[in-house]
Coordinates of C-alpha atoms and ligand atoms in Angstrom, one line a residue:
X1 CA -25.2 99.5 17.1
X2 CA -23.0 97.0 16.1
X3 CA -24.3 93.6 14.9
X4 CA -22.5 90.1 13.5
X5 CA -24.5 87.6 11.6
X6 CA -23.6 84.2 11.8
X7 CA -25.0 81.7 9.2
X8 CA -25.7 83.8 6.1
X9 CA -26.7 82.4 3.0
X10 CA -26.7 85.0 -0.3
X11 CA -30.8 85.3 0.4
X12 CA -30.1 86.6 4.1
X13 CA -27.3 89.1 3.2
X14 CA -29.4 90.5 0.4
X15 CA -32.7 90.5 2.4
X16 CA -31.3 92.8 5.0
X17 CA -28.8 94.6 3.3
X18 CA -32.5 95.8 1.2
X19 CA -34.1 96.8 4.5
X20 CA -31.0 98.4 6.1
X21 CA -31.1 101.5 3.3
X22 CA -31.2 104.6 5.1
X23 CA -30.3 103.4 8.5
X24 CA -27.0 104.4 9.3
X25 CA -27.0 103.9 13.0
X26 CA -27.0 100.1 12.3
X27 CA -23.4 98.8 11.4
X28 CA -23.2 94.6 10.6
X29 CA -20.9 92.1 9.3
X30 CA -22.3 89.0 7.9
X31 CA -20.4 85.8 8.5
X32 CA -21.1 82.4 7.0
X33 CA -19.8 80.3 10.2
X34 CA -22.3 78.9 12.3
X35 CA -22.7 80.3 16.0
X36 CA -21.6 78.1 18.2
X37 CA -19.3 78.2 21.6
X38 CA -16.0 78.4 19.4
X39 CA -17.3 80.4 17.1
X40 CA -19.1 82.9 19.5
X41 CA -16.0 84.6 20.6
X42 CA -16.0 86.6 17.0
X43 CA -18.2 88.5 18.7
X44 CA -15.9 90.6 20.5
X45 CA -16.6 94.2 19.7
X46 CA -20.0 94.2 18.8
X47 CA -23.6 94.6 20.5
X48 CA -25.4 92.1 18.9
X49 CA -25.3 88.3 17.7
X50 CA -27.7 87.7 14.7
X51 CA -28.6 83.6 14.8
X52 CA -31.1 81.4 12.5
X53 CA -32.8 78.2 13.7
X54 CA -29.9 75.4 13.8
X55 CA -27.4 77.8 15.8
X56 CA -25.9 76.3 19.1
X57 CA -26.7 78.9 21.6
X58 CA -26.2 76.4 24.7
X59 CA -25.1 78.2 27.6
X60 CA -21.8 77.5 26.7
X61 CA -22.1 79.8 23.6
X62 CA -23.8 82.2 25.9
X63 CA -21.4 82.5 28.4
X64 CA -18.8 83.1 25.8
X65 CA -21.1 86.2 24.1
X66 CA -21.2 87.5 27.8
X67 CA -17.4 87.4 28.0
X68 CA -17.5 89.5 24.7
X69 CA -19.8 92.1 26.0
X70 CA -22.5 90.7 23.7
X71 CA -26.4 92.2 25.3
X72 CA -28.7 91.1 22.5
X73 CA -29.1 88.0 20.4
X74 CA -31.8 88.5 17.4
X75 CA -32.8 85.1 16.1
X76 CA -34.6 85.3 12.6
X77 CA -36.4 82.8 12.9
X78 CA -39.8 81.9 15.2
X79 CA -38.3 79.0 16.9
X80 CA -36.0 79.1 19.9
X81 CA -35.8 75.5 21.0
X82 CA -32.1 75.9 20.4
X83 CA -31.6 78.5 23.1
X84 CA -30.6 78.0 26.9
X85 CA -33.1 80.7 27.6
X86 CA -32.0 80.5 31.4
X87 CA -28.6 80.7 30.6
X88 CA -29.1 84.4 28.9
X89 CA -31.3 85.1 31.5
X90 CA -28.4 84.8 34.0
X91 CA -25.9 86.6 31.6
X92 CA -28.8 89.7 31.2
X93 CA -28.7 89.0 27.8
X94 CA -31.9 89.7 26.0
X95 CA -33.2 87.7 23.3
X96 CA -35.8 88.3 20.3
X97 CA -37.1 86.5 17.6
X98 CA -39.6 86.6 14.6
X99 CA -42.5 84.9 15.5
X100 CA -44.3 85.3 12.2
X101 CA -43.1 86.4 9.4
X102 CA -45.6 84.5 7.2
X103 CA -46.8 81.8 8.4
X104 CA -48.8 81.2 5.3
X105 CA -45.3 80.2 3.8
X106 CA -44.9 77.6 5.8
X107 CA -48.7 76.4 6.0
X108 CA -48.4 76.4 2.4
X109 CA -45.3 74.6 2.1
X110 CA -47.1 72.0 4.5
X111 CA -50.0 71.3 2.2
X112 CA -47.2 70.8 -0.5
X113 CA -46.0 68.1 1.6
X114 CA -49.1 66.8 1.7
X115 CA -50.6 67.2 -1.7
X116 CA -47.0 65.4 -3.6
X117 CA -47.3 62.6 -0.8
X118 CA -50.6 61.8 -1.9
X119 CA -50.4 62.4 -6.2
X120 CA -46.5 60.8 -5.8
X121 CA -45.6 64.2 -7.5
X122 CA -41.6 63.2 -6.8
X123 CA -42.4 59.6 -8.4
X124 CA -44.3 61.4 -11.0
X125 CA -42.0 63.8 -12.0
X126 CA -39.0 61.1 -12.3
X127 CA -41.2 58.8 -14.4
X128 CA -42.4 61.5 -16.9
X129 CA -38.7 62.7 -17.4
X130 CA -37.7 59.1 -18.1
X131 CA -40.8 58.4 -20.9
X132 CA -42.6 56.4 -18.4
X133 CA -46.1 57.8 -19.1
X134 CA -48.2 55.1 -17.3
X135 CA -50.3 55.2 -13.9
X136 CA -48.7 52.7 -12.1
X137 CA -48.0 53.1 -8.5
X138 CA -49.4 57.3 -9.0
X139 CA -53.3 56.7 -7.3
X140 CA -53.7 59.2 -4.7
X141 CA -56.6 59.8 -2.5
X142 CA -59.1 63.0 -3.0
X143 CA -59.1 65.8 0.3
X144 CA -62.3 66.8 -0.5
X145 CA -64.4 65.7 2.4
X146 CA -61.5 64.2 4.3
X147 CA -60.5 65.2 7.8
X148 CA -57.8 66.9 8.4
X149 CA -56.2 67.4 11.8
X150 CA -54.2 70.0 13.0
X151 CA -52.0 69.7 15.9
X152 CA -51.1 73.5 17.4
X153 CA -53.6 76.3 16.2
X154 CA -51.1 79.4 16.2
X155 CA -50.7 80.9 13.7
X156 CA -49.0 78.2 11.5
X157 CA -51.3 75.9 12.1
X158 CA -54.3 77.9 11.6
X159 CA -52.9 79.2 8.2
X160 CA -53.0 75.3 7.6
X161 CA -56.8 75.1 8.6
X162 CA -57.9 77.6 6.3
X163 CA -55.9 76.1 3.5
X164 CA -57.6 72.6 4.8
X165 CA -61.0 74.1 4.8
X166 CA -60.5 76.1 1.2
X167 CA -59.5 71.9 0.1
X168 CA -63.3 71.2 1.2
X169 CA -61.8 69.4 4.3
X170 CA -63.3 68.3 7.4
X171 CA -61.2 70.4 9.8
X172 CA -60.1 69.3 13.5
X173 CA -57.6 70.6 16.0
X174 CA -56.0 69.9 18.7
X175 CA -54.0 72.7 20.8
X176 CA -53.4 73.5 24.6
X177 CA -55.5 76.8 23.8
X178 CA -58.1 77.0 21.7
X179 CA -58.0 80.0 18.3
X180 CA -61.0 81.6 18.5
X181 CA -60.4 82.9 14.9
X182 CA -61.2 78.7 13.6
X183 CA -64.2 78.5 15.4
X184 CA -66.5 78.4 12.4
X185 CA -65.1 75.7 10.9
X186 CA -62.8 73.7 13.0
X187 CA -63.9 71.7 15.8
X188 CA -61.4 71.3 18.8
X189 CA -60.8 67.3 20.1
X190 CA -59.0 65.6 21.9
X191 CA -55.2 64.9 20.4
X192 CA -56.2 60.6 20.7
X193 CA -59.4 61.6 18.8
X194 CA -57.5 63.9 16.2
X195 CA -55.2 60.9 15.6
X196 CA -58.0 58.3 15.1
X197 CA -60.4 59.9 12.9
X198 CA -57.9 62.3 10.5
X199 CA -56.9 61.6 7.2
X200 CA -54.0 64.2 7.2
X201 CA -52.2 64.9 10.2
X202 CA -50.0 68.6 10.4
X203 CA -48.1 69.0 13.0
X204 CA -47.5 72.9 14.2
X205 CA -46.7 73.3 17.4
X206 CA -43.0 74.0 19.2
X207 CA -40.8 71.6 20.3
X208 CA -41.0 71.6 24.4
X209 CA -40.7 69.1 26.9
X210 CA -44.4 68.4 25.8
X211 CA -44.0 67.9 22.5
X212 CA -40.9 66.4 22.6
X213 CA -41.7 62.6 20.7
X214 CA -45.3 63.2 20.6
X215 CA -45.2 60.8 17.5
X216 CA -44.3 58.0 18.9
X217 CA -45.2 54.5 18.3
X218 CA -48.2 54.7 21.2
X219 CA -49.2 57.9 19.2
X220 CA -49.1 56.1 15.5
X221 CA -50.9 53.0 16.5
X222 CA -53.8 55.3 17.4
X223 CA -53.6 56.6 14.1
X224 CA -55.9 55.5 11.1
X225 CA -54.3 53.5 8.6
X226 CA -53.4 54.9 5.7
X227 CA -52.7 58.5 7.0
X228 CA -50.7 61.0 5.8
X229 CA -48.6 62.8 8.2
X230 CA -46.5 66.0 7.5
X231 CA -44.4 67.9 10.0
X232 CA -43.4 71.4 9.0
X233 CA -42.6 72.1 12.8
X234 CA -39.3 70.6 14.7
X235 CA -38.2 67.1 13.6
X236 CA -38.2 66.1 17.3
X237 CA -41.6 66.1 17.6
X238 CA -41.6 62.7 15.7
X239 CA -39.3 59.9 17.2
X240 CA -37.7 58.9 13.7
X241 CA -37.2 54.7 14.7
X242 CA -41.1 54.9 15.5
X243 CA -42.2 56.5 12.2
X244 CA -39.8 54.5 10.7
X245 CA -41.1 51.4 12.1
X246 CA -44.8 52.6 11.5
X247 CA -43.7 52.9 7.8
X248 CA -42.5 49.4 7.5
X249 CA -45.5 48.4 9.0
X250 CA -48.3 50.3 6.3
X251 CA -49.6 52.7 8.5
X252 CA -48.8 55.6 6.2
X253 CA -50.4 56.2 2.9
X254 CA -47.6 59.0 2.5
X255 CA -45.1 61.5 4.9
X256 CA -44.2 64.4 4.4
X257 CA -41.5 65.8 6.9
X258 CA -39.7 69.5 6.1
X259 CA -38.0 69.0 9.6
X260 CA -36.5 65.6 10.9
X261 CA -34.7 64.6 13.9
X262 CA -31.0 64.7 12.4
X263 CA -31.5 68.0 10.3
X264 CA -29.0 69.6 11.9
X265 CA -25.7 69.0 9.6
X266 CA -27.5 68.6 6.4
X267 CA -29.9 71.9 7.1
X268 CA -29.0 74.5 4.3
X269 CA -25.9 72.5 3.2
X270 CA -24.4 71.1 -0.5
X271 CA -23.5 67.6 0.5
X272 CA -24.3 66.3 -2.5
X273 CA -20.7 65.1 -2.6
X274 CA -20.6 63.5 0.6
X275 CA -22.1 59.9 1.6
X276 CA -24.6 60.8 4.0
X277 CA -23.5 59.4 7.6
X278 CA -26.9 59.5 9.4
X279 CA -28.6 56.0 9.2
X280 CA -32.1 57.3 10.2
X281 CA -32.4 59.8 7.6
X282 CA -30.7 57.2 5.1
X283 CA -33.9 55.0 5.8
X284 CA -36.2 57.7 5.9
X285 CA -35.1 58.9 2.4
X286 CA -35.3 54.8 0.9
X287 CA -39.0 54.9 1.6
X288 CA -41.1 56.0 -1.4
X289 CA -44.2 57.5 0.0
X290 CA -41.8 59.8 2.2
X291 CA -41.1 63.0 0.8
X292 CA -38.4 65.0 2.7
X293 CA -37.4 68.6 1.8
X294 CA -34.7 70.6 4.2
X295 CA -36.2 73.3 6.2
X296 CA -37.4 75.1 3.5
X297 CA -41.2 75.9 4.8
X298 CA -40.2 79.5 5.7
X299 CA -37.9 80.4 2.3
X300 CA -40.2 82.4 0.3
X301 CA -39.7 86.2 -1.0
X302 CA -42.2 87.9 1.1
X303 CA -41.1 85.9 4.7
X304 CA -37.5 86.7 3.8
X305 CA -38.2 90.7 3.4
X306 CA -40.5 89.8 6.5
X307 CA -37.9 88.9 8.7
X308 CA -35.3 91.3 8.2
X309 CA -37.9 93.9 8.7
X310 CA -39.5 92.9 12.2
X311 CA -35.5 91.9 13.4
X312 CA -34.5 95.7 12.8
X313 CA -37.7 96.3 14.5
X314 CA -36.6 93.8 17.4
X315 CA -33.0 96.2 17.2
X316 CA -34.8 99.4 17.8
X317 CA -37.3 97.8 21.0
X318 CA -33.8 96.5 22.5
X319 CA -32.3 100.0 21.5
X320 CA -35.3 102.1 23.6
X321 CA -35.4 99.6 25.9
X322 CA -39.1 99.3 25.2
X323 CA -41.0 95.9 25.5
X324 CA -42.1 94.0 23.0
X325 CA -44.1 90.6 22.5
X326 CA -41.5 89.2 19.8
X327 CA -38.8 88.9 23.3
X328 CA -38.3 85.9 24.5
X329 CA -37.8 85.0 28.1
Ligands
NAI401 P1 -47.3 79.8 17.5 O1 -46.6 80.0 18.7 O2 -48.1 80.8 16.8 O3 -48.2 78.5 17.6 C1 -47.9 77.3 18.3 C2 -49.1 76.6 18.8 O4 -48.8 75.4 19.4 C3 -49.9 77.5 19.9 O5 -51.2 77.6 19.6 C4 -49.6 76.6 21.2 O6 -50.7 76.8 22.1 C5 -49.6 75.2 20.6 N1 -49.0 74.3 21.5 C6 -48.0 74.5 22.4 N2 -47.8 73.3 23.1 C7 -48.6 72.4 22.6 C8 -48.9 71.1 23.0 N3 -48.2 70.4 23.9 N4 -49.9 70.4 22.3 C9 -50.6 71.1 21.3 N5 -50.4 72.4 21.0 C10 -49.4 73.0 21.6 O7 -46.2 79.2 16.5 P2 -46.2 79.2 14.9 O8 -45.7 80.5 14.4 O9 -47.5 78.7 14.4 O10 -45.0 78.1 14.6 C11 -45.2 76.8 15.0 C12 -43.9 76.1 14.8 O11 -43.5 76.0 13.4 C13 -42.6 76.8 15.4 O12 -42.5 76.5 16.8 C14 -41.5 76.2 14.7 O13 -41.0 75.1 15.3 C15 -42.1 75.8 13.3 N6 -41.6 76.6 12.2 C16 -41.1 75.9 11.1 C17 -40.7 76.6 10.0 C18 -40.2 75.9 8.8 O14 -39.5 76.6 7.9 N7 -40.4 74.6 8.6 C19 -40.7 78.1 10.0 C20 -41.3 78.7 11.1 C21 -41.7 78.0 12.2

């Protein structure tokens, strides 16, 4: 089995070239480029395509991993918003992903969000390191006996619950299906209730034509003011001109966004010597009570060993042409 991973960072080569000890059968090449449709064709000559979350597996890259004899395409990562799933459906091309690898990672990395929104641990830190010792502009609120919402109760968002409820926080949810393992302390309600009566909204569910904008400026008026929001999810769940006009406007004591709409160029990348040519994010970064980090909910030790595991695992179910709940179709 011959795989090619597109995308690699030092952490993904070293992640799976740990968990590939001992198993000769599997043969892959790591590649830093991107997948993409002119990219795709390095495929020629192997089995498998390995892909992470921002990869452009449109049908056009699809059709071109057909032409190269390409069956499989292993995504390590849970999300597959990014993949024409019809398109490799046509092409008989089967496709797997991690669904999760630790979701505590990324429920964690949410409550970061929200914790350094509400202390203004970024001002904090700044003001400290510059001899400014005084409070000014630093009062937060306490999450003891808040409410915190929770929009999509898998098992990101009810990672997030638990950490709410361990906070001493009033925990609601809202979700198409209901987690019977919240059920002794979360209460399920409607998504307009959820967005009046919460303190802290976290949003955890995929992007889909559903959720596509579900923040939008209907959605924030509905919201209490003074919330903080955090999205760990997809950036497209949030329209970015609402939340930026709900900013302008007060609604938000703080925001915490790990995903945003225009991720996709800046996502994993130095560009520190670049000027940044993405207006929306530009704004989004000039507020003070936003705090914005790049994709990095997942990037922990124990996710990363994690996901190389369960995507040899996905390699051997495609191998015995077994089923398996981590394919996507
Ligand atoms: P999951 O599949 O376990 O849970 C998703 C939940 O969303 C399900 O309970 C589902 O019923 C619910 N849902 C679906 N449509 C909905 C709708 N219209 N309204 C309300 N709820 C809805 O997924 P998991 O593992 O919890 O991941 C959630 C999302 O987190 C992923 O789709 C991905 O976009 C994102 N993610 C972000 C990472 C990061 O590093 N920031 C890393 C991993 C995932």
């Amino acid at each position: 089995m011959k795989i090619l991973f597109f995308d690699t960072k030092n952490y993904d080569r070293e992640s799976f070239t740990r968990e590939l000890a001992g198993q000769p059968d599997i043969e892959v090449k790591f590649l830093k480029t991107e997948l993409a449709p002119v990219t795709a064709r390095l495929a020629q000559g192997y089995d498998a395509v390995c892909a992470f979350v921002n990869a452009d597996i449109s049908r056009e890259t699809i059709e071109v991993l057909h032409s190269c004899n390409v069956k499989l395409i292993l995504l390590r990562c849970a999300g597959f918003n990014n993949v024409d799933l019809a398109a490799a459906a046509d092409c008989g091309i089967r496709i797997f992903r991690v669904p999760g690898y630790s979701p505590e990672a990324v429920a964690e990395h949410a409550m970061a969000l929200a914790l350094g929104v509400n202390r203004h641990l970024h001002k904090a830190y700044v003001k400290v390191r510059e001899n400014d010792f005084s409070l000014s502009s630093l009062m937060g609120i306490n999450f003891h006996r808040k409410t915190a919402g929770i929009v999509g109760t898998g098992k990101i968002g009810a990672a997030m619950a638990r950490i709410c409820h361990g906070f001493g926080m009033k925990v609601i949810a809202y979700d198409v299906y209901q987690n019977p393992e919240l059920k002794n302390f979360t209460t399920y309600v409607s998504l307009d209730e959820l967005l009046a009566t919460s303190d802290l909204i976290s949003l955890h569910c995929p992007l889909t034509d559903s959720t596509y904008h579900m923040i939008s400026t209907e959605n924030i008026r509905k919201m209490k003011d003074g919330v903080i929001l955090v999205n760990t999810s997809r950036g497209a769940l949030v329209k970015t001109d609402d939340l930026i006009e709900g900013i302008r406007a007060h609604k938000f004591f703080g925001v915490g966004l790990d995903v945003y709409e225009e991720e996709r160029p800046n996502v994993f990348e130095d560009r520190s010597d670049e000027i940044l040519e993405h207006s929306v994010t530009a704004r989004l970064l000039s507020f003070l009570n936003v705090m914005i980090t790049s994709h990095q909910g997942f990037f922990t030790r124990e996710a990363l060993s994690a996901i190389a595991r369960t995507t040899l695992e996905n390699v051997r179910t495609f191998k015995h042409d077994d089923s398996s709940p981590n394919e996507v179709k």
